[in-house]
Amino acid sequence: MEEIITLDGKIFEDKRFLRSLMYGEGVFETFKYEGKLPKYIDYHYERLIKGAELFKIPKITKEDFIYYIEDTVKKHPKDKLYVKTILVSEGNSYFPLIPEESHLIVIVREFEPMEKEAINLTIAPFKIHSSEPLLRVKSINFGQNIIAKRYAIENGYDDAIFLNENNEITETTTSNIFWIKGKYLYTPSLDCGVLDGITRKVILENAQSEGFSIIEGRFYLSDLKKADFVFVSNALYGMVKVRKVENFIF
């Protein structure tokens, strides 16, 4: 069957990103580059491949992944950079079919430090479901994150916390969430519908040696409000203090 695609009325011939554009079939990773690849680049590659496997996108080798990143960052005049890698799919535009090829897009720009020392969070205006498979990978299906982030900003907050179908805390639109009470470090379990964040993994690996008892579980806003200290984490900004969740100040 002949398929005609136009862009602004002109024949659209470059179909390398078409499936990703039409269906959000793609996965990404973001991190900070400071003159060299981050220490945990292997974790980023492994998570990218996990996402590719979910969508059945042909895998990229680790060697190519690193090569394309290094080849792109050397073109930028700055040393401290924001890096985003996106593995997109190519193939037949009929959505159930398995993609035939993959391509890696690398976006590099100067890294801009977070202006605030602490952030304020609200609650997303809708819930997610803990069984959603896309919550386990960094998919370019980012619509609900966009809606929730805009909702937060429009209401005077920096980000929004997602609750799942059981009203359990999961994560924010861009970060994992933690809180401290005494000598205990709490964070939602991955089973709640949480991305296995790279910085989350590192924090949990190191917290015990810092004297904390780690509790991963199912928690509610009432648990969060009892905290002595709350923070979020991601690979770009590391750990960021939370000053307020809605009307509750820590």
Coordinates of C-alpha atoms in Angstrom, one line a residue:
M1 CA 0.0 0.0 0.0
E2 CA 1.4 3.3 -1.1
E3 CA 1.9 5.8 1.8
I4 CA 2.3 9.5 1.1
I5 CA 3.6 11.8 3.9
T6 CA 4.0 15.5 3.7
L7 CA 5.5 18.1 5.9
D8 CA 4.1 21.6 5.4
G9 CA 2.8 20.4 2.1
K10 CA 6.1 19.0 0.9
I11 CA 6.9 15.3 0.6
F12 CA 8.5 14.0 3.8
E13 CA 11.2 11.6 2.9
D14 CA 13.4 11.2 6.0
K15 CA 11.5 8.5 7.9
R16 CA 14.3 7.6 10.4
F17 CA 12.4 9.2 13.2
L18 CA 8.8 8.6 12.0
R19 CA 7.8 5.9 14.4
S20 CA 9.2 7.8 17.3
L21 CA 7.3 10.9 16.1
M22 CA 4.0 9.1 15.6
Y23 CA 4.0 6.8 18.6
G24 CA 6.6 8.0 21.1
E25 CA 8.6 4.8 20.4
G26 CA 12.0 5.8 21.8
V27 CA 14.0 6.0 25.0
F28 CA 16.4 8.6 26.4
E29 CA 19.0 9.4 29.0
T30 CA 20.2 12.7 30.4
F31 CA 23.3 13.5 32.5
K32 CA 25.9 16.2 33.2
Y33 CA 29.2 16.0 31.4
E34 CA 32.1 17.8 33.1
G35 CA 35.1 17.3 30.8
K36 CA 34.6 13.5 30.8
L37 CA 31.8 11.0 30.9
P38 CA 30.0 10.6 34.2
K39 CA 31.2 7.9 36.6
Y40 CA 28.0 6.0 36.2
I41 CA 27.8 6.0 32.3
D42 CA 27.4 2.2 32.4
Y43 CA 24.2 2.6 34.3
H44 CA 22.8 5.0 31.8
Y45 CA 23.7 2.7 28.9
E46 CA 22.1 -0.3 30.7
R47 CA 18.9 1.6 31.4
L48 CA 18.7 2.8 27.8
I49 CA 19.0 -0.8 26.6
K50 CA 16.4 -1.9 29.0
G51 CA 14.0 0.6 27.5
A52 CA 14.9 -0.4 24.0
E53 CA 14.1 -4.0 24.9
L54 CA 10.7 -3.0 26.1
F55 CA 9.9 -1.4 22.7
K56 CA 11.9 -4.0 20.7
I57 CA 14.1 -1.2 19.3
P58 CA 17.3 -2.6 17.9
K59 CA 20.1 -2.1 20.4
I60 CA 23.0 0.2 20.1
T61 CA 26.4 -1.1 21.3
K62 CA 28.0 0.5 24.3
E63 CA 31.0 1.4 22.1
D64 CA 28.7 3.3 19.6
F65 CA 26.8 4.9 22.4
I66 CA 29.9 6.3 24.0
Y67 CA 31.5 7.2 20.6
Y68 CA 28.5 9.3 19.5
I69 CA 28.4 11.1 22.8
E70 CA 32.1 11.9 22.8
D71 CA 32.0 12.9 19.2
T72 CA 29.2 15.4 19.9
V73 CA 30.5 17.0 23.1
K74 CA 33.9 17.7 21.5
K75 CA 32.1 20.0 19.1
H76 CA 30.8 22.2 21.9
P77 CA 33.1 25.0 23.2
K78 CA 32.1 24.5 26.9
D79 CA 33.3 21.8 29.3
K80 CA 30.4 21.6 31.6
L81 CA 27.5 20.3 29.5
Y82 CA 23.9 19.0 29.6
V83 CA 23.8 15.9 27.5
K84 CA 20.6 14.1 26.3
T85 CA 20.8 10.9 24.3
I86 CA 17.6 9.7 22.5
L87 CA 17.4 6.2 20.9
V88 CA 14.8 6.5 18.1
S89 CA 13.3 3.8 15.9
E90 CA 12.9 3.4 12.2
G91 CA 10.6 1.1 10.3
N92 CA 7.1 0.6 8.9
S93 CA 4.7 3.2 10.1
Y94 CA 2.1 0.6 11.1
F95 CA 2.4 0.7 14.9
P96 CA 2.3 -3.0 15.9
L97 CA 5.3 -3.9 13.7
I98 CA 8.7 -4.2 15.2
P99 CA 11.1 -1.4 14.3
E100 CA 13.8 -2.3 11.9
E101 CA 16.6 0.0 12.9
S102 CA 17.6 2.5 15.6
H103 CA 19.4 5.8 15.6
L104 CA 21.0 7.8 18.4
I105 CA 20.3 11.5 18.7
V106 CA 22.7 13.4 21.0
I107 CA 21.8 16.9 22.2
V108 CA 24.4 18.9 24.0
R109 CA 24.2 22.4 25.5
E110 CA 25.9 24.4 28.2
F111 CA 24.9 23.1 31.6
E112 CA 22.9 25.6 33.6
P113 CA 23.0 25.1 37.4
M114 CA 19.8 25.1 39.3
E115 CA 19.1 28.6 40.6
K116 CA 17.3 27.6 43.7
E117 CA 18.8 26.0 46.7
A118 CA 15.5 24.4 47.6
I119 CA 12.3 23.7 45.6
N120 CA 8.6 23.6 46.3
L121 CA 6.4 20.7 45.2
T122 CA 2.7 20.3 44.5
I123 CA 0.6 17.2 43.8
A124 CA 0.0 16.3 40.2
P125 CA -3.7 16.8 39.1
F126 CA -4.1 13.2 38.0
K127 CA -2.8 9.8 39.2
I128 CA -0.6 7.2 37.5
H129 CA -1.0 3.5 37.7
S130 CA 1.7 1.4 39.2
S131 CA 1.4 -1.3 36.6
E132 CA 2.2 1.1 33.7
P133 CA 5.3 -0.4 31.9
L134 CA 6.5 2.9 30.7
L135 CA 7.1 4.1 34.2
R136 CA 10.0 1.6 34.4
V137 CA 12.0 3.2 31.5
K138 CA 12.9 6.7 30.3
S139 CA 10.5 6.8 27.4
I140 CA 10.0 9.7 25.1
N141 CA 6.3 9.2 25.9
F142 CA 6.5 12.3 28.1
G143 CA 3.0 13.8 27.8
Q144 CA 1.9 13.2 31.4
N145 CA 5.2 14.7 32.7
I146 CA 4.7 17.8 30.6
I147 CA 1.1 18.3 31.8
A148 CA 2.1 17.8 35.5
K149 CA 5.2 20.0 35.2
R150 CA 3.2 22.8 33.6
Y151 CA 0.5 22.5 36.2
A152 CA 3.1 22.9 39.0
I153 CA 4.7 26.0 37.4
E154 CA 1.3 27.6 36.6
N155 CA 0.4 27.2 40.3
G156 CA 3.6 28.7 41.7
Y157 CA 5.6 25.4 42.3
D158 CA 8.7 24.0 40.8
D159 CA 7.5 20.4 40.2
A160 CA 4.7 17.9 41.0
I161 CA 4.6 14.6 42.8
F162 CA 2.8 11.8 41.2
L163 CA 0.5 9.6 43.3
N164 CA -0.5 6.2 42.0
E165 CA -3.9 4.5 42.0
N166 CA -3.5 3.7 45.8
N167 CA -2.6 7.3 46.7
E168 CA 1.0 6.2 47.3
I169 CA 3.9 8.6 46.6
T170 CA 5.9 7.6 43.5
E171 CA 8.2 10.4 42.1
T172 CA 8.1 13.8 40.6
T173 CA 8.1 14.6 36.9
T174 CA 11.9 14.6 36.7
S175 CA 13.2 13.1 39.9
N176 CA 13.1 10.4 42.6
I177 CA 12.0 11.5 46.0
F178 CA 13.5 10.7 49.5
W179 CA 13.0 11.8 53.0
I180 CA 14.8 11.5 56.3
K181 CA 13.3 10.9 59.7
G182 CA 15.9 10.4 62.4
K183 CA 18.4 7.8 61.2
Y184 CA 16.0 6.4 58.6
L185 CA 16.1 7.2 54.9
Y186 CA 12.8 6.5 53.1
T187 CA 12.0 6.3 49.4
P188 CA 9.1 4.8 47.4
S189 CA 9.5 1.2 46.2
L190 CA 9.9 0.7 42.5
D191 CA 6.8 -1.4 42.6
C192 CA 4.8 1.8 43.3
G193 CA 5.5 2.9 39.7
V194 CA 8.9 4.5 40.1
L195 CA 11.8 4.8 37.6
D196 CA 15.0 3.2 38.8
G197 CA 16.9 6.4 38.8
I198 CA 20.7 6.4 38.4
T199 CA 21.3 8.8 41.3
R200 CA 18.6 6.9 43.3
K201 CA 20.7 3.8 42.9
V202 CA 23.9 5.5 44.0
I203 CA 22.2 7.1 47.0
L204 CA 20.9 3.8 48.2
E205 CA 24.3 2.2 47.7
N206 CA 26.0 4.9 49.8
A207 CA 23.4 5.7 52.5
Q208 CA 24.0 2.7 54.7
S209 CA 27.7 3.5 55.0
E210 CA 26.6 7.0 56.1
G211 CA 24.7 5.5 59.1
F212 CA 21.2 5.4 57.6
S213 CA 18.7 2.6 57.7
I214 CA 17.1 2.4 54.3
I215 CA 13.4 1.8 54.0
E216 CA 11.9 1.3 50.5
G217 CA 8.2 0.9 50.7
R218 CA 4.7 2.2 50.1
F219 CA 4.1 5.6 51.6
Y220 CA 1.5 8.3 51.6
L221 CA 1.6 12.1 51.9
S222 CA 0.9 11.7 55.6
D223 CA 4.2 9.8 55.9
L224 CA 6.1 12.5 54.0
K225 CA 4.7 15.3 56.2
K226 CA 6.4 13.7 59.2
A227 CA 9.9 14.0 57.7
D228 CA 12.7 15.9 59.1
F229 CA 14.2 16.6 55.7
V230 CA 13.0 15.9 52.1
F231 CA 15.0 15.9 48.9
V232 CA 14.7 14.8 45.3
S233 CA 17.4 13.5 43.0
N234 CA 18.3 13.1 39.4
A235 CA 21.4 12.6 37.2
L236 CA 21.6 16.3 36.2
Y237 CA 21.4 18.1 39.6
G238 CA 22.2 15.4 42.1
M239 CA 20.3 15.9 45.3
V240 CA 18.1 19.0 45.7
K241 CA 16.4 20.0 49.0
V242 CA 12.6 20.3 49.1
R243 CA 11.4 23.2 51.1
K244 CA 7.6 22.7 50.8
V245 CA 5.0 20.2 49.6
E246 CA 1.8 22.1 48.9
N247 CA 1.2 24.0 52.2
F248 CA 3.5 21.9 54.4
I249 CA 6.9 23.5 55.1
F250 CA 9.9 21.4 56.2

